[in-house]
PDB file of C-alpha atoms in Angstrom:
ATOM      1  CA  UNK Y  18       2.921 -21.015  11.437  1.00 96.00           C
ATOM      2  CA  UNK Y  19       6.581 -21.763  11.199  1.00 97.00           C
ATOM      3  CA  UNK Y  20       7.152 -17.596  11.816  1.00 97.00           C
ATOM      4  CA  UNK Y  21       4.762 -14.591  12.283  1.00 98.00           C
ATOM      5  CA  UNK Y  22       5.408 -10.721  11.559  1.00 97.00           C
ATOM      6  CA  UNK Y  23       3.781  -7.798  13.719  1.00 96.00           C
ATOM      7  CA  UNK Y  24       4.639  -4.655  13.224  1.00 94.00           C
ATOM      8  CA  UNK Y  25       3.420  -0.994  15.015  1.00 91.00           C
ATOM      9  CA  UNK Y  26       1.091  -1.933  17.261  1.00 92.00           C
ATOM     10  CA  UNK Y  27       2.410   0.460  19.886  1.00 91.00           C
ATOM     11  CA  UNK Y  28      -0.742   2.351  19.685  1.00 88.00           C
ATOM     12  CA  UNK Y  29      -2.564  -0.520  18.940  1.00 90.00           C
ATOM     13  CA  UNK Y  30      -2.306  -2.668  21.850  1.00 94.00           C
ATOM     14  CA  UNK Y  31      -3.365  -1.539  25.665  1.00 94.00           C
ATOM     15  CA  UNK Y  32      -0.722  -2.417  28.463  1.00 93.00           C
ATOM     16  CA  UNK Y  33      -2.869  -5.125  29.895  1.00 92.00           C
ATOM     17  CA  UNK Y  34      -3.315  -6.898  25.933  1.00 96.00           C
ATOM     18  CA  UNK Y  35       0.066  -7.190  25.331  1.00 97.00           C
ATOM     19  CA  UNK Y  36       0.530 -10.340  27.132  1.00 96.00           C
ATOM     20  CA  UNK Y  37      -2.309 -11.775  25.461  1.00 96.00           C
ATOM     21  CA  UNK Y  38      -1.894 -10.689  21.863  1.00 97.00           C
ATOM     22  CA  UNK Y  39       1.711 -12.413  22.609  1.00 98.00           C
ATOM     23  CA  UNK Y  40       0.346 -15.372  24.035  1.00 97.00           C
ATOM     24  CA  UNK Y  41      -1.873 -16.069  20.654  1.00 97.00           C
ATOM     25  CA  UNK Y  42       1.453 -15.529  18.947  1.00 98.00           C
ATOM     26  CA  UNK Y  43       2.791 -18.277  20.647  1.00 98.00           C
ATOM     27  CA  UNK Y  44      -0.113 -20.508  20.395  1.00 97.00           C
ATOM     28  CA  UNK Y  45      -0.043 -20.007  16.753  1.00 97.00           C
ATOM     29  CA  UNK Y  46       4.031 -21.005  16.172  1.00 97.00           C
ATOM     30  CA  UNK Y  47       4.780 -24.710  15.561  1.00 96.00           C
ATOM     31  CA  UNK Y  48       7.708 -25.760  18.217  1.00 96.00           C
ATOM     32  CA  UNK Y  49      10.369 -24.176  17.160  1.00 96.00           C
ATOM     33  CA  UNK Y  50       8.544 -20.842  15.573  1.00 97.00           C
ATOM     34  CA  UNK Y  51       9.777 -17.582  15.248  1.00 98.00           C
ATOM     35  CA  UNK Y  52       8.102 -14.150  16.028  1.00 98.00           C
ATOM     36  CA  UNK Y  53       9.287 -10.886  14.705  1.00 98.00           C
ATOM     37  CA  UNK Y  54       8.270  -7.867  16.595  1.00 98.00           C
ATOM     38  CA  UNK Y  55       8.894  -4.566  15.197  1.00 97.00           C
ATOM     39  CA  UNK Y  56       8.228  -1.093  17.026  1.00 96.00           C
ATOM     40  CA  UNK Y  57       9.253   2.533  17.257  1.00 92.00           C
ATOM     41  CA  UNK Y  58      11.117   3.115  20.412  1.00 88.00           C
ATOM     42  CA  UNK Y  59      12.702   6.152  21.749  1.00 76.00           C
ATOM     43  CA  UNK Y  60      11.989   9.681  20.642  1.00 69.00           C
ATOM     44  CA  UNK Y  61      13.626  11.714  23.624  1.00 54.00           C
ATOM     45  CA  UNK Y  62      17.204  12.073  21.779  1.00 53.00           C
ATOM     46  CA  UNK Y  63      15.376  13.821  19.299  1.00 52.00           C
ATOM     47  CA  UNK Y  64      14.216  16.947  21.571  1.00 60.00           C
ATOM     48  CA  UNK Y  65      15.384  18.990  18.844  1.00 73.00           C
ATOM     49  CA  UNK Y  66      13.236  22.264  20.039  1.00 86.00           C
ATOM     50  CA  UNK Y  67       9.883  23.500  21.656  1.00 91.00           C
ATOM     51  CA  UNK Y  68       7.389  21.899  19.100  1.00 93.00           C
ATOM     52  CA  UNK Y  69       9.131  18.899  19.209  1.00 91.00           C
ATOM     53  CA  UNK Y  70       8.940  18.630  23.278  1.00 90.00           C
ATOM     54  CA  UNK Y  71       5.294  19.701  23.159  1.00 93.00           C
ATOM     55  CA  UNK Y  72       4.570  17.498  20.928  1.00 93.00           C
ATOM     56  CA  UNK Y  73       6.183  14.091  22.597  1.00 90.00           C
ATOM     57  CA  UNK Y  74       4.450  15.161  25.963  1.00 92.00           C
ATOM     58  CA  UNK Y  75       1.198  15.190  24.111  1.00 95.00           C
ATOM     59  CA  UNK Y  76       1.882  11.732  22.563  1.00 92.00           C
ATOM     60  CA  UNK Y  77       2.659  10.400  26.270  1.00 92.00           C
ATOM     61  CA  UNK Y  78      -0.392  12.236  27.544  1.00 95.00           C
ATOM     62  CA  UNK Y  79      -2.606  10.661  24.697  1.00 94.00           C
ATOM     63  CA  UNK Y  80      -1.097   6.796  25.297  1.00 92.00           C
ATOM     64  CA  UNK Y  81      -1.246   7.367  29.140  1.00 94.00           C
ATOM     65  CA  UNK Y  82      -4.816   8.184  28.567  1.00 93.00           C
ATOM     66  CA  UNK Y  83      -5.481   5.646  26.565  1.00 92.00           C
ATOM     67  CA  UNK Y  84      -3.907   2.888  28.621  1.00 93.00           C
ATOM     68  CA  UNK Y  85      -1.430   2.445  26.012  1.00 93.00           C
ATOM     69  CA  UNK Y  86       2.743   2.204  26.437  1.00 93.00           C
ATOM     70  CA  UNK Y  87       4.451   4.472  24.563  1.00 91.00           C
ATOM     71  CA  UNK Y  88       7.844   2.973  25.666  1.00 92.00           C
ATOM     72  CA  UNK Y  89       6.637  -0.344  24.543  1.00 95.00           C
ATOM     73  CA  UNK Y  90      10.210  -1.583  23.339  1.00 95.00           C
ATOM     74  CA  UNK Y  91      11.239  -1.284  27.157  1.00 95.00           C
ATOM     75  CA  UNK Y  92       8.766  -4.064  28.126  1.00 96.00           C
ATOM     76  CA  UNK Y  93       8.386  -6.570  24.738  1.00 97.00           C
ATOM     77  CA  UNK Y  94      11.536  -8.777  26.023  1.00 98.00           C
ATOM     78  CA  UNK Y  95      10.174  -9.375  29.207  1.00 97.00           C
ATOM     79  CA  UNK Y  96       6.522  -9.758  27.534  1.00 97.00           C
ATOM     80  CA  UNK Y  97       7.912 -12.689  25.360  1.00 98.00           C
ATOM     81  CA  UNK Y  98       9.313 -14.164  27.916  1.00 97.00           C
ATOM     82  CA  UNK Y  99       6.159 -14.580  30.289  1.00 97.00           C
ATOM     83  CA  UNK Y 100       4.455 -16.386  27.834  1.00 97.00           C
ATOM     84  CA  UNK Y 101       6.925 -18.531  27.270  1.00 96.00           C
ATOM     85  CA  UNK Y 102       9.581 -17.364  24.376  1.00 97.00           C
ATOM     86  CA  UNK Y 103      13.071 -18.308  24.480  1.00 97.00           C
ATOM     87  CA  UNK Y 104      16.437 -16.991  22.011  1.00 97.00           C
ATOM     88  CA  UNK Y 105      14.561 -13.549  22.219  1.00 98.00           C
ATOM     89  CA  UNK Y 106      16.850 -10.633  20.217  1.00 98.00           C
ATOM     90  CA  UNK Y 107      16.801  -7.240  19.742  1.00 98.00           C
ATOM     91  CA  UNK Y 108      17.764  -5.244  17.116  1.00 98.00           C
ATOM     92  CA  UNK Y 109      17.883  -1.335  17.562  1.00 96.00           C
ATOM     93  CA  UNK Y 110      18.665   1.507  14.908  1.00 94.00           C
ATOM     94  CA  UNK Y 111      18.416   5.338  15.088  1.00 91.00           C
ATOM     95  CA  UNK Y 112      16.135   6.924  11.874  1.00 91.00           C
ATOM     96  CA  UNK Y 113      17.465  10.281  11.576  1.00 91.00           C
ATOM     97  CA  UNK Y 114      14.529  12.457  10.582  1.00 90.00           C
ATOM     98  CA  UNK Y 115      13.846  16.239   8.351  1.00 92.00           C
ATOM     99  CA  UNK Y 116      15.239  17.682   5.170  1.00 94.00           C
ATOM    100  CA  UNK Y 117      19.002  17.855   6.678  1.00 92.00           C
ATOM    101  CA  UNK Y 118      19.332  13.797   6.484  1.00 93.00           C
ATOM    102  CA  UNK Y 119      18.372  13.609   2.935  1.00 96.00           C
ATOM    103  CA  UNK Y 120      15.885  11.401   1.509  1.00 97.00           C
ATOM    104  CA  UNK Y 121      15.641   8.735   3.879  1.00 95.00           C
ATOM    105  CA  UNK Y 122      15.208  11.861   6.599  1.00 94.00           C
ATOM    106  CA  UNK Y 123      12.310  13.034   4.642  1.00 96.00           C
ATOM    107  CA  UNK Y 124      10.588   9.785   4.698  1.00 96.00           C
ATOM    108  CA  UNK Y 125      10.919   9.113   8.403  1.00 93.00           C
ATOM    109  CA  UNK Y 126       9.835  12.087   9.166  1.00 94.00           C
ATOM    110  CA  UNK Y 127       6.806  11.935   7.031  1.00 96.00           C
ATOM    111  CA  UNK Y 128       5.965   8.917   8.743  1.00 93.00           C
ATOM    112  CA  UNK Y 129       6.503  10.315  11.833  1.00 92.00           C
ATOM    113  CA  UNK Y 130       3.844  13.645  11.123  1.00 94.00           C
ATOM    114  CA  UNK Y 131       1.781  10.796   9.461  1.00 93.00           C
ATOM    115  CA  UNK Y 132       1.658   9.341  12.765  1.00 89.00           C
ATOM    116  CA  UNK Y 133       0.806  12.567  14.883  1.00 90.00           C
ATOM    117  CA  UNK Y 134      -1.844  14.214  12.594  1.00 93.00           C
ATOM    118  CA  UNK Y 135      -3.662  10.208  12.768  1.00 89.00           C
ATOM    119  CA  UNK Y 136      -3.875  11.217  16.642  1.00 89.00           C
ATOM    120  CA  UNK Y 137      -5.882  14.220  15.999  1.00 92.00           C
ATOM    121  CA  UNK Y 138      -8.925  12.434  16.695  1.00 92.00           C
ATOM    122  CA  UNK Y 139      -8.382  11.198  20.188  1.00 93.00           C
ATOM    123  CA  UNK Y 140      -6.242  14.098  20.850  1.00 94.00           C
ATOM    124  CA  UNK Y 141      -9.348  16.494  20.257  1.00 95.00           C
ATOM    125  CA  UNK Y 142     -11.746  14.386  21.828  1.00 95.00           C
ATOM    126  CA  UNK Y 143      -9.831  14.085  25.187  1.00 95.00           C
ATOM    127  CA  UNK Y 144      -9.852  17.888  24.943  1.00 95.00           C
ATOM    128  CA  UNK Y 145      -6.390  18.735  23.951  1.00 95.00           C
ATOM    129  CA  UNK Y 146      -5.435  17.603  27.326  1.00 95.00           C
ATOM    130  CA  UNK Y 147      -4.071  20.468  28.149  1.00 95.00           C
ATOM    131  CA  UNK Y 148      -1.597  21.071  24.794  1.00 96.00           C
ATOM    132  CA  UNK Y 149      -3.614  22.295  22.518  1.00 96.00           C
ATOM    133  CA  UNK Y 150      -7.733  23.426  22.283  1.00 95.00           C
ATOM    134  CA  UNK Y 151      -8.111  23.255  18.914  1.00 95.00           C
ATOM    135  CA  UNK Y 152      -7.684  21.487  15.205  1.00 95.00           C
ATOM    136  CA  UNK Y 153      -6.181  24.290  14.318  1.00 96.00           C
ATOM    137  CA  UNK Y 154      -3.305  24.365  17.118  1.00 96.00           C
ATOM    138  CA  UNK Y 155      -2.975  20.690  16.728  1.00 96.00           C
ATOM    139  CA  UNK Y 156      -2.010  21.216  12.907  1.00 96.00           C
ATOM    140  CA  UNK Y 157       0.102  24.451  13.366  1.00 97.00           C
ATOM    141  CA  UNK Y 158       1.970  22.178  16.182  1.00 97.00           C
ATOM    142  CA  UNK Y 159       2.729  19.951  13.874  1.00 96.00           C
ATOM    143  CA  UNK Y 160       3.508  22.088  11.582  1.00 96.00           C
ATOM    144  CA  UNK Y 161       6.144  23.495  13.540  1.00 96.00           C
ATOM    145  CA  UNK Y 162       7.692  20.394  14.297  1.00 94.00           C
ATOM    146  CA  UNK Y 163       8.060  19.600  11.252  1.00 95.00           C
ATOM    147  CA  UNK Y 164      10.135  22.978  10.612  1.00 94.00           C
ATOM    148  CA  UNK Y 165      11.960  22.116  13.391  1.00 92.00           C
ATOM    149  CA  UNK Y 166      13.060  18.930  12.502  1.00 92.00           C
ATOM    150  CA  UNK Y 167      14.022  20.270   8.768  1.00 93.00           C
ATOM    151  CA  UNK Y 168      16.341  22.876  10.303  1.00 91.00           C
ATOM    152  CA  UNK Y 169      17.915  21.333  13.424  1.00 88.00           C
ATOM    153  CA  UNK Y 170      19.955  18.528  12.444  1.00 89.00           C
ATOM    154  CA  UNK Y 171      20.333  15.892  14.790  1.00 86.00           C
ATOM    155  CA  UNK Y 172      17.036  14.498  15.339  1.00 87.00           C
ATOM    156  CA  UNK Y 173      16.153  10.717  15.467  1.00 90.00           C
ATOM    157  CA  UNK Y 174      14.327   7.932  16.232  1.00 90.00           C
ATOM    158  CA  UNK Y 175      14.592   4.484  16.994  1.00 91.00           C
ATOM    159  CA  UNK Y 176      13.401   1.223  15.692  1.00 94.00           C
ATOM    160  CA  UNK Y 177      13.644  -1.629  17.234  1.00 97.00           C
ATOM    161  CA  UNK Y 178      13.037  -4.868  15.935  1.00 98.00           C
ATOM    162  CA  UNK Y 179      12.636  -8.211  18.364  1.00 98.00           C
ATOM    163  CA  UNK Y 180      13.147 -12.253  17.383  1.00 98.00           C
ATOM    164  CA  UNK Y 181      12.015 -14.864  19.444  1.00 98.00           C
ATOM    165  CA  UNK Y 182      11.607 -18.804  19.325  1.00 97.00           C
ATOM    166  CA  UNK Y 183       8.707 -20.957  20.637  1.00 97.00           C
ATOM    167  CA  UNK Y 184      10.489 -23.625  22.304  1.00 96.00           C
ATOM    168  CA  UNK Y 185      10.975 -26.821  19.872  1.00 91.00           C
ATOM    169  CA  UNK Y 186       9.519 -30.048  20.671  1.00 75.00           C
ATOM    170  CA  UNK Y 187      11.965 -31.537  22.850  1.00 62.00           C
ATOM    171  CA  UNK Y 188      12.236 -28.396  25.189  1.00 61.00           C
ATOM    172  CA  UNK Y 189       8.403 -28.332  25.400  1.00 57.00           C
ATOM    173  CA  UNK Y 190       8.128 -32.263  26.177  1.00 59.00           C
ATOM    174  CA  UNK Y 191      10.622 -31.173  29.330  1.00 60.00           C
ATOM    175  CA  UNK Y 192       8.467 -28.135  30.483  1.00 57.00           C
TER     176      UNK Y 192
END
């Protein structure tokens, strides 16, 4: 393939399978191939109130749990480059999210609840771990995030979006 697309695998991947879903990425590109990585980064700007907090610790707990990095976007560039990418670029943007940012608000953050309430599952099974005992506290949590982030302006998210080249020919022939 002359360029690949991935997209949200942050909780799709484990820690230890990043390295080699990259590597089959690579193997994949002709010389001189281009991957595009795209991922949600950062939510801790948009602590905009209690639901909100509880509910990013419970999406660390779940990932830490399940061997998973939630701050994957901190470790793709050096990923890349162990398995042998070069020209690697980022790209980051803030997503502002809830009613106050307009349309565009609304959809992130209907992505974003999307998102939580498809982590009920694992959430429940690992017991809650220790945020909430029930379906029922999971969805009024969520619920109440999502109030939050309606009425407190200010709330976002990034995206980041990473580019890198499989070495062309010539560079490999040197390697």
């Amino acid at each position: 393939f002359k360029f690949i697309h991935q997209r949200l695998l942050i909780s799709g991947l484990r820690k230890n399978e990043w390295t080699h879903a990259l590597g089959e990425l690579y193997r994949t590109l002709v010389p001189g191939g281009w991957v595009q990585l795209c991922e949600i980064g950062r939510f801790d700007h948009a602590r905009v109130g209690p639901a909100c907090t509880k509910q990013l610790d419970l999406m660390q707990a779940i990932h830490d749990k399940q061997g998973l990095l939630l701050d994957i976007v901190a470790h793709i560039p050096a990923f890349l480059e162990s398995v042998g990418f070069v020209n690697i670029r980022v790209d980051t943007r803030k997503f502002p999210f809830g009613k106050w940012a307009g349309r565009n608000g609304e959809d992130t953050r209907d992505n974003l609840l999307g998102v939580f309430r498809g982590l009920k599952g694992p959430v429940l099974k690992a017991g809650g771990l220790g945020f909430v005992k029930t379906e029922e506290e999971l969805d009024a949590l969520v619920s109440a995030v999502e109030e939050e982030w309606d009425n407190i302006p200010g709330g976002y998210v990034e995206y980041s979006v990473f580019c890198a080249q499989k070495p062309d020919s010539a560079v490999l022939a040197r390697l």
